Every structure is written in C-alpha cells, then in structure tokens.
Amino acid sequence: MMTTIPIQQTSIISSYSTNLTKQTRYVASSDTTSQQSETRSLSDIAKKYDVENISPEEMAQMSQELYDNNHISLKIHALLSFQPELGDFDAILAQKTGTSSLSNQRRNFLQEWEDRLQSKQDEGLAIENTKKIVNLLQNLSALS
C-alpha cells in the first residue's frame, strides 16, 4: 500500500536581466503531526539569524523557516524570500568578473525594509505588507 506524502510548494523567483523565470521547489513531509510537534518558536528562529547582518541566502532560509513554522503568511514569505541575488545571473556575473557572489554578502535587511517603507509612505503607495515585514524584522531583531 502506498503512503501519501503532503507536498508544500514554495517559489523562488530569479531575475535574468528583464526576463523572470519561476523555479519551483517541492518539500515533502512524511507526517504532518510530527511537523506540528517540532514547530520552532519565533524566538528560536530569531536567535539563529541577525536581520541586521544577514546574507540574501540566509534571508531566504529564514523566511522559509518562518513560513514552515506558521509565523508568516505565504504572501509575506514570497516577499521576504525573493532575493534577486540568488538567481543564476548573479553567479554568472561573479564567475566572469572574479568577484564574490552577492548571495553571500551580509547586509542590514531591517534597515533596507525600513527605508522601503519610508519611501512607499512618501510616495503614497500601499504599505500594508511592507509594514508587516518591518514589524516582523524589528521583532526578530529584538528577540535575537
């Protein structure tokens, strides 16, 4: 008899100049009950990452952990985990120029999202999701 395994789908979008392609990764979980009992607290995740000194790759990993543990919605996960530096273009550029990949360069994502929020407010754009992300990153920073 075959066992059915629940599948969760996450999307990682990488940029190729002006063309966007969608890559899909499937994560299988064998037992939903065991997943729930292993849920990591927001505090545990916060201690693992420093949002004021984090690489794009780590930011995407943190976002996945937050989503997997039901701390953020799929929409917020998509916004947080979209890191253009994780695409093939960055790796090719780094290889051709002999520089290091931007995907591993640490930066202050809390400051970047605060700046984004301020810019959107100044321009009168919708800020709901950006505000949620800033609040999340501020909470994670305080808990770390």
Backbone as a printed PyTorch tensor [residue, N CA C, xyz], in Angstrom:
tensor([[[  0.8310,  -1.1740,   0.0000],
         [  0.0000,   0.0000,   0.0000],
         [  0.8810,   1.2440,   0.0000]],

        [[  0.5490,   2.2330,  -0.8350],
         [  1.3480,   3.4510,  -0.9440],
         [  0.9290,   4.4540,   0.1200]],

        [[  1.8920,   5.1790,   0.6470],
         [  1.6330,   6.2340,   1.6120],
         [  1.5960,   7.5590,   0.8840]],

        [[  0.6020,   8.3720,   1.1880],
         [  0.5090,   9.6970,   0.5780],
         [  1.3380,  10.6660,   1.4030]],

        [[  2.1610,  11.4320,   0.7390],
         [  3.0110,  12.4100,   1.4140],
         [  2.5320,  13.8020,   1.0390]],

        [[  2.1700,  14.6450,   2.0570],
         [  1.7570,  16.0200,   1.7410],
         [  2.9120,  16.7940,   1.1160]],

        [[  2.6210,  17.6280,   0.1730],
         [  3.6340,  18.4180,  -0.5190],
         [  3.3560,  19.8920,  -0.2580]],

        [[  4.4010,  20.6350,   0.0910],
         [  4.3060,  22.0830,   0.2170],
         [  5.0900,  22.6740,  -0.9460]],

        [[  4.5650,  23.6930,  -1.5640],
         [  5.2300,  24.2960,  -2.7080],
         [  5.7140,  25.6790,  -2.3180]],

        [[  6.9600,  25.9690,  -2.6220],
         [  7.4930,  27.3050,  -2.4190],
         [  8.0760,  27.7770,  -3.7310]],

        [[  8.0000,  29.0460,  -3.9750],
         [  8.5310,  29.5800,  -5.2210],
         [  9.7290,  30.4560,  -4.9540]],

        [[ 10.7100,  30.3090,  -5.7810],
         [ 11.8760,  31.1860,  -5.7570],
         [ 11.9450,  31.8010,  -7.1430]],

        [[ 11.9480,  33.0950,  -7.1900],
         [ 11.9510,  33.7730,  -8.4810],
         [ 13.3250,  34.3720,  -8.6910]],

        [[ 13.9290,  34.0600,  -9.8180],
         [ 15.2400,  34.6220, -10.1170],
         [ 15.1320,  35.5090, -11.3430]],

        [[ 15.9620,  36.5250, -11.3560],
         [ 15.8820,  37.5310, -12.4110],
         [ 17.0040,  37.3470, -13.4180]],

        [[ 16.6550,  37.3670, -14.6790],
         [ 17.6300,  37.3470, -15.7590],
         [ 17.4230,  38.6280, -16.5350]],

        [[ 18.1820,  39.6390, -16.1940],
         [ 18.0270,  40.9390, -16.8350],
         [ 16.5770,  41.3720, -16.7150]],

        [[ 15.8460,  41.4230, -17.8030],
         [ 14.4440,  41.8210, -17.7130],
         [ 13.5020,  40.6380, -17.7270]],

        [[ 14.0350,  39.4270, -17.9570],
         [ 13.1870,  38.2330, -18.0130],
         [ 13.1100,  37.5870, -16.6430]],

        [[ 11.9100,  37.1850, -16.2410],
         [ 11.7540,  36.4720, -14.9850],
         [ 11.3700,  35.0330, -15.2920]],

        [[ 12.0000,  34.1140, -14.6050],
         [ 11.6070,  32.7210, -14.7240],
         [ 11.2470,  32.2290, -13.3450]],

        [[ 10.3550,  31.2770, -13.2740],
         [  9.9010,  30.7620, -11.9940],
         [ 10.4440,  29.3580, -11.7910]],

        [[ 11.1130,  29.1780, -10.6590],
         [ 11.6200,  27.8790, -10.2970],
         [ 10.7800,  27.4000,  -9.1180]],

        [[ 10.3670,  26.1570,  -9.1410],
         [  9.5440,  25.6390,  -8.0590],
         [ 10.2830,  24.5100,  -7.3600]],

        [[ 10.2470,  24.5640,  -6.0510],
         [ 10.8820,  23.5370,  -5.2390],
         [  9.7900,  22.8800,  -4.4070]],

        [[  9.8050,  21.5730,  -4.3500],
         [  8.8130,  20.8450,  -3.5760],
         [  9.4700,  20.2530,  -2.3400]],

        [[  8.8320,  20.4530,  -1.2030],
         [  9.3270,  19.9240,   0.0520],
         [  8.3100,  18.9040,   0.5290]],

        [[  8.7400,  17.6720,   0.6980],
         [  7.8260,  16.6280,   1.1520],
         [  7.9420,  16.4600,   2.6560]],

        [[  6.8220,  16.2400,   3.2940],
         [  6.8380,  15.9520,   4.7250],
         [  6.0860,  14.6510,   4.9440]],

        [[  6.6670,  13.7420,   5.7030],
         [  6.0840,  12.4270,   5.8570],
         [  4.9800,  12.3790,   6.8910]],

        [[  4.9990,  13.2910,   7.8520],
         [  3.9850,  13.2310,   8.8940],
         [  3.6500,  14.6330,   9.3750]],

        [[  2.4520,  15.0890,   9.0860],
         [  2.0310,  16.4290,   9.4750],
         [  2.0220,  16.5730,  10.9880]],

        [[  1.6360,  15.5350,  11.7080],
         [  1.5790,  15.5820,  13.1660],
         [  2.9580,  15.8210,  13.7510]],

        [[  3.9680,  15.1240,  13.2380],
         [  5.3170,  15.3180,  13.7570],
         [  5.8320,  16.7050,  13.4180]],

        [[  5.4100,  17.2520,  12.2700],
         [  5.8050,  18.6170,  11.9170],
         [  5.2860,  19.5990,  12.9450]],

        [[  4.0410,  19.4520,  13.3420],
         [  3.4400,  20.3750,  14.2820],
         [  4.1290,  20.3000,  15.6330]],

        [[  4.5260,  19.1080,  16.0830],
         [  5.1710,  18.9720,  17.3810],
         [  6.5920,  19.5340,  17.3610]],

        [[  7.1740,  19.6680,  16.1540],
         [  8.5280,  20.1910,  16.0330],
         [  8.5560,  21.6760,  15.6790]],

        [[  7.4250,  22.3450,  15.7810],
         [  7.3430,  23.7480,  15.4270],
         [  8.3150,  24.5590,  16.2740]],

        [[  9.0850,  25.3790,  15.6060],
         [ 10.0670,  26.2250,  16.2950],
         [  9.4250,  27.5670,  16.6250]],

        [[  9.7260,  28.0690,  17.7930],
         [  9.1780,  29.3500,  18.2100],
         [  9.8590,  30.4860,  17.4460]],

        [[  9.1940,  31.6140,  17.4260],
         [  9.7520,  32.8030,  16.7850],
         [ 11.0760,  33.1770,  17.4450]],

        [[ 11.1330,  33.0330,  18.7530],
         [ 12.3560,  33.3320,  19.5000],
         [ 13.5060,  32.4200,  19.0930]],

        [[ 13.2190,  31.1250,  18.9070],
         [ 14.2590,  30.1780,  18.4780],
         [ 14.8080,  30.5540,  17.1070]],

        [[ 13.9180,  30.9160,  16.2070],
         [ 14.3430,  31.3070,  14.8570],
         [ 15.1220,  32.6110,  14.9070]],

        [[ 14.6620,  33.5560,  15.7120],
         [ 15.3350,  34.8570,  15.8350],
         [ 16.7700,  34.7000,  16.3330]],

        [[ 17.0030,  33.7660,  17.2260],
         [ 18.3460,  33.5530,  17.7740],
         [ 19.3080,  32.9940,  16.7320]],

        [[ 18.7550,  32.3950,  15.6970],
         [ 19.5650,  31.7790,  14.6500],
         [ 20.0340,  32.7920,  13.5950]],

        [[ 19.2940,  33.9080,  13.4560],
         [ 19.5790,  34.8870,  12.4010],
         [ 19.6900,  36.3000,  12.9690]],

        [[ 20.5640,  37.0960,  12.3860],
         [ 20.6940,  38.5120,  12.7290],
         [ 20.2240,  39.3220,  11.5250]],

        [[ 19.0070,  39.8500,  11.5980],
         [ 18.4200,  40.5390,  10.4430],
         [ 19.1340,  41.8460,  10.1120]],

        [[ 20.0240,  42.2790,  10.9990],
         [ 20.8130,  43.4850,  10.7300],
         [ 22.1830,  43.1510,  10.1400]],

        [[ 22.4400,  41.8620,   9.9730],
         [ 23.7000,  41.4030,   9.3790],
         [ 23.4650,  40.0070,   8.8090]],

        [[ 22.7850,  39.9670,   7.6610],
         [ 22.3430,  38.7000,   7.0950],
         [ 22.5100,  38.7230,   5.5740]],

        [[ 22.8490,  37.5880,   5.0070],
         [ 23.0100,  37.4960,   3.5520],
         [ 21.6490,  37.2220,   2.9080]],

        [[ 21.5180,  37.5220,   1.6230],
         [ 20.2740,  37.1930,   0.9240],
         [ 19.9300,  35.7070,   1.0100]],

        [[ 20.9360,  34.8590,   0.9330],
         [ 20.7000,  33.4150,   1.0300],
         [ 20.1280,  33.0440,   2.4010]],

        [[ 20.7090,  33.6150,   3.4530],
         [ 20.2120,  33.3500,   4.8030],
         [ 18.8150,  33.9390,   5.0010]],

        [[ 18.5500,  35.0830,   4.3810],
         [ 17.2330,  35.7030,   4.4900],
         [ 16.1760,  34.7850,   3.8840]],

        [[ 16.4760,  34.1920,   2.7500],
         [ 15.5430,  33.2600,   2.1190],
         [ 15.3440,  32.0270,   3.0000]],

        [[ 16.4210,  31.5330,   3.6180],
         [ 16.3180,  30.3790,   4.5180],
         [ 15.4760,  30.7190,   5.7460]],

        [[ 15.7020,  31.9020,   6.3130],
         [ 14.9390,  32.3320,   7.4830],
         [ 13.4590,  32.4580,   7.1390]],

        [[ 13.1820,  33.0360,   5.9840],
         [ 11.8030,  33.1860,   5.5420],
         [ 11.1310,  31.8280,   5.4150]],

        [[ 11.8470,  30.8610,   4.8640],
         [ 11.3010,  29.5040,   4.7330],
         [ 11.0000,  28.9100,   6.1060]],

        [[ 11.9010,  29.0920,   7.0550],
         [ 11.6800,  28.5850,   8.4190],
         [ 10.4670,  29.2470,   9.0670]],

        [[ 10.3600,  30.5570,   8.8900],
         [  9.2200,  31.2820,   9.4630],
         [  7.9120,  30.7820,   8.8610]],

        [[  7.9110,  30.5680,   7.5640],
         [  6.7170,  30.0780,   6.8810],
         [  6.3910,  28.6380,   7.3020]],

        [[  7.3980,  27.7790,   7.3160],
         [  7.1950,  26.3770,   7.6920],
         [  6.6530,  26.2300,   9.1070]],

        [[  6.9720,  27.1830,   9.9670],
         [  6.5340,  27.1380,  11.3610],
         [  5.3230,  28.0290,  11.6290]],

        [[  4.6520,  28.4300,  10.5460],
         [  3.3930,  29.1960,  10.6240],
         [  3.5140,  30.5490,  11.3150]],

        [[  4.6660,  31.1990,  11.1710],
         [  4.8510,  32.5300,  11.7480],
         [  4.5430,  33.6350,  10.7390]],

        [[  4.5590,  33.2980,   9.4420],
         [  4.2440,  34.2750,   8.4010],
         [  3.3600,  33.6270,   7.3390]],

        [[  2.6450,  34.4740,   6.6320],
         [  1.7780,  34.0030,   5.5450],
         [  2.6150,  33.6980,   4.3010]],

        [[  1.9890,  33.0300,   3.3580],
         [  2.6660,  32.7370,   2.0970],
         [  3.0420,  34.0300,   1.3700]],

        [[  2.1710,  35.0220,   1.4340],
         [  2.4400,  36.3050,   0.7630],
         [  3.6800,  36.9920,   1.3490]],

        [[  3.7750,  37.0380,   2.6730],
         [  4.9400,  37.6550,   3.3290],
         [  6.1870,  36.8130,   3.0460]],

        [[  6.0420,  35.5010,   3.0490],
         [  7.1700,  34.6190,   2.7240],
         [  7.6820,  34.9150,   1.3150]],

        [[  6.7740,  35.0760,   0.3670],
         [  7.1780,  35.3650,  -1.0150],
         [  7.9430,  36.6790,  -1.0910]],

        [[  7.4760,  37.6850,  -0.3720],
         [  8.1470,  38.9910,  -0.3950],
         [  9.5150,  38.9330,   0.2810]],

        [[  9.5990,  38.2330,   1.3930],
         [ 10.8730,  38.1350,   2.1140],
         [ 11.8940,  37.2560,   1.3960]],

        [[ 11.4230,  36.1880,   0.8030],
         [ 12.3660,  35.2300,   0.2180],
         [ 12.8030,  35.6050,  -1.1910]],

        [[ 12.1170,  36.5480,  -1.8290],
         [ 12.5480,  36.9740,  -3.1640],
         [ 13.8510,  37.7430,  -3.0230]],

        [[ 14.9160,  37.1360,  -3.4750],
         [ 16.2430,  37.7390,  -3.4140],
         [ 16.8710,  37.6280,  -4.8030]],

        [[ 16.8960,  38.7270,  -5.5540],
         [ 17.4430,  38.6710,  -6.9160],
         [ 18.8690,  38.1120,  -6.9710]],

        [[ 19.6070,  38.2770,  -5.8710],
         [ 20.9900,  37.8120,  -5.8300],
         [ 21.1070,  36.2920,  -5.8680]],

        [[ 20.0040,  35.5840,  -5.6580],
         [ 20.0510,  34.1310,  -5.6450],
         [ 19.8910,  33.5300,  -7.0370]],

        [[ 19.6450,  34.3530,  -8.0190],
         [ 19.4580,  33.8690,  -9.3790],
         [ 20.7630,  33.5070, -10.0580]],

        [[ 20.6540,  32.8510, -11.1800],
         [ 21.8180,  32.4250, -11.9550],
         [ 22.6260,  33.6120, -12.4700]],

        [[ 21.9610,  34.7360, -12.7390],
         [ 22.6470,  35.9080, -13.2720],
         [ 23.7660,  36.3510, -12.3420]],

        [[ 23.4980,  36.3630, -11.0260],
         [ 24.4990,  36.7700, -10.0520],
         [ 25.6950,  35.8220, -10.0620]],

        [[ 25.4300,  34.5260, -10.1190],
         [ 26.5160,  33.5340, -10.1260],
         [ 27.3690,  33.6690, -11.3860]],

        [[ 26.7170,  33.8830, -12.5170],
         [ 27.4530,  34.0460, -13.7820],
         [ 28.2950,  35.3170, -13.7380]],

        [[ 27.7190,  36.4090, -13.2490],
         [ 28.4450,  37.6770, -13.1430],
         [ 29.6550,  37.5280, -12.2210]],

        [[ 29.4610,  36.8780, -11.0770],
         [ 30.5650,  36.6760, -10.1330],
         [ 31.6780,  35.8480, -10.7620]],

        [[ 31.3010,  34.8180, -11.5180],
         [ 32.2880,  33.9590, -12.1560],
         [ 33.0660,  34.7160, -13.2330]],

        [[ 32.3720,  35.4980, -14.0400],
         [ 33.0240,  36.2220, -15.1360],
         [ 33.8920,  37.3820, -14.6520]],

        [[ 33.4860,  38.0260, -13.5540],
         [ 34.2330,  39.1860, -13.0610],
         [ 35.2440,  38.8190, -11.9860]],

        [[ 35.1590,  37.5720, -11.4860],
         [ 36.0960,  37.1530, -10.4490],
         [ 35.7580,  37.7210,  -9.0850]],

        [[ 34.5570,  38.2520,  -8.9390],
         [ 34.1360,  38.7930,  -7.6420],
         [ 33.3220,  37.7390,  -6.8990]],

        [[ 33.0880,  38.0140,  -5.6370],
         [ 32.2770,  37.0610,  -4.8750],
         [ 30.7990,  37.2970,  -5.1810]],

        [[ 30.0360,  36.2460,  -5.0410],
         [ 28.6040,  36.2980,  -5.3000],
         [ 27.9160,  37.1940,  -4.2730]],

        [[ 26.9560,  37.9750,  -4.7280],
         [ 26.2090,  38.8450,  -3.8330],
         [ 25.2920,  38.0580,  -2.8980]],

        [[ 25.0180,  36.8020,  -3.2340],
         [ 24.1110,  35.9930,  -2.4220],
         [ 24.6620,  35.7110,  -1.0310]],

        [[ 25.9800,  35.8490,  -0.8560],
         [ 26.5940,  35.5960,   0.4490],
         [ 27.0250,  36.8680,   1.1740]],

        [[ 26.8180,  38.0170,   0.5590],
         [ 27.2390,  39.2680,   1.1820],
         [ 26.1980,  39.7270,   2.2010]],

        [[ 26.6510,  39.9220,   3.4200],
         [ 25.7640,  40.3100,   4.5170],
         [ 25.4090,  41.7900,   4.4350]],

        [[ 24.1670,  42.0770,   4.8340],
         [ 23.7390,  43.4680,   4.8970],
         [ 22.6100,  43.6140,   5.9080]],

        [[ 22.1930,  44.8310,   6.1460],
         [ 21.1700,  45.1300,   7.1370],
         [ 19.7950,  45.1440,   6.4620]],

        [[ 19.1170,  43.9970,   6.4810],
         [ 17.8080,  43.9060,   5.8470],
         [ 16.7490,  44.6760,   6.6230]],

        [[ 16.9100,  44.7980,   7.9220],
         [ 15.9550,  45.5920,   8.6950],
         [ 15.9790,  47.0290,   8.1930]],

        [[ 17.1630,  47.5970,   8.0350],
         [ 17.2880,  48.9690,   7.5400],
         [ 16.7410,  49.1040,   6.1170]],

        [[ 17.0340,  48.1190,   5.2810],
         [ 16.5400,  48.1640,   3.9020],
         [ 15.0080,  48.1880,   3.8590]],

        [[ 14.3560,  47.3540,   4.6770],
         [ 12.8900,  47.3160,   4.6860],
         [ 12.3030,  48.5690,   5.3350]],

        [[ 12.9910,  49.1270,   6.3250],
         [ 12.5330,  50.3980,   6.9180],
         [ 12.6200,  51.5140,   5.8790]],

        [[ 13.7060,  51.5280,   5.1100],
         [ 13.8650,  52.5230,   4.0410],
         [ 12.7860,  52.3480,   2.9720]],

        [[ 12.4930,  51.1010,   2.6360],
         [ 11.4440,  50.8030,   1.6560],
         [ 10.0840,  51.3000,   2.1390]],

        [[  9.8080,  51.0770,   3.4130],
         [  8.5420,  51.5330,   3.9980],
         [  8.4480,  53.0520,   3.9270]],

        [[  9.5150,  53.7390,   4.3080],
         [  9.5170,  55.2020,   4.2780],
         [  9.3100,  55.7210,   2.8640]],

        [[  9.9810,  55.1040,   1.9120],
         [  9.8560,  55.5050,   0.5130],
         [  8.4220,  55.3270,   0.0170]],

        [[  7.8180,  54.1940,   0.3520],
         [  6.4320,  53.9430,  -0.0620],
         [  5.4700,  54.9330,   0.5920]],

        [[  5.7090,  55.2590,   1.8570],
         [  4.8640,  56.2310,   2.5460],
         [  4.9900,  57.6010,   1.8830]],

        [[  6.2170,  57.9910,   1.5480],
         [  6.4600,  59.2880,   0.9040],
         [  5.7740,  59.3770,  -0.4550]],

        [[  5.6940,  58.2470,  -1.1500],
         [  5.1000,  58.2230,  -2.4860],
         [  3.6060,  57.9140,  -2.4650]],

        [[  3.0620,  57.6800,  -1.2770],
         [  1.6380,  57.3970,  -1.1570],
         [  1.2390,  56.0270,  -1.6710]],

        [[  2.1660,  55.0860,  -1.6540],
         [  1.8970,  53.7310,  -2.1420],
         [  1.3660,  52.8450,  -1.0100]],

        [[  0.8070,  51.7150,  -1.3620],
         [  0.3090,  50.7610,  -0.3780],
         [  1.4640,  50.2530,   0.4850]],

        [[  1.2550,  50.2460,   1.7880],
         [  2.3340,  49.8900,   2.7100],
         [  2.0140,  48.7100,   3.6190]],

        [[  0.8330,  48.1380,   3.5050],
         [  0.3890,  47.1070,   4.4500],
         [  1.3990,  45.9660,   4.6000]],

        [[  1.7890,  45.3380,   3.4990],
         [  2.7220,  44.2050,   3.5700],
         [  4.1170,  44.6400,   3.9960]],

        [[  4.5560,  45.7820,   3.5130],
         [  5.8800,  46.2870,   3.8930],
         [  5.9200,  46.5720,   5.3890]],

        [[  4.8380,  47.1190,   5.9090],
         [  4.7540,  47.4030,   7.3470],
         [  4.7980,  46.1080,   8.1590]],

        [[  4.1160,  45.0700,   7.6810],
         [  4.1470,  43.7690,   8.3570],
         [  5.5680,  43.2210,   8.4000]],

        [[  6.2880,  43.3670,   7.2930],
         [  7.6600,  42.8560,   7.2360],
         [  8.5690,  43.6430,   8.1660]],

        [[  8.4320,  44.9580,   8.1760],
         [  9.2470,  45.7810,   9.0760],
         [  8.9710,  45.4000,  10.5250]],

        [[  7.7020,  45.2340,  10.8810],
         [  7.3650,  44.8370,  12.2550],
         [  7.9510,  43.4750,  12.5950]],

        [[  7.8590,  42.5360,  11.6630],
         [  8.4310,  41.2050,  11.8700],
         [  9.9350,  41.2910,  12.0900]],

        [[ 10.6330,  42.0130,  11.2140],
         [ 12.0920,  42.1190,  11.3260],
         [ 12.5020,  42.8420,  12.6100]],

        [[ 11.7400,  43.8480,  13.0250],
         [ 12.0160,  44.5310,  14.2920],
         [ 11.8480,  43.5710,  15.4720]],

        [[ 10.7920,  42.7500,  15.4340],
         [ 10.5740,  41.7590,  16.4960],
         [ 11.7000,  40.7220,  16.5260]],

        [[ 12.0920,  40.2420,  15.3560],
         [ 13.1830,  39.2620,  15.2850],
         [ 14.4800,  39.8610,  15.8140]],

        [[ 14.7340,  41.1080,  15.4720],
         [ 15.9390,  41.7880,  15.9480],
         [ 15.9200,  41.9120,  17.4650]],

        [[ 14.7760,  42.2520,  18.0220],
         [ 14.6490,  42.4020,  19.4700],
         [ 14.8040,  41.0590,  20.1990]],

        [[ 14.3640,  39.9770,  19.5570],
         [ 14.4240,  38.6550,  20.1770],
         [ 15.8000,  37.9930,  20.0580]],

        [[ 16.6210,  38.4760,  19.1310],
         [ 17.9160,  37.8020,  18.9000],
         [ 18.9460,  38.1650,  19.9450]]])
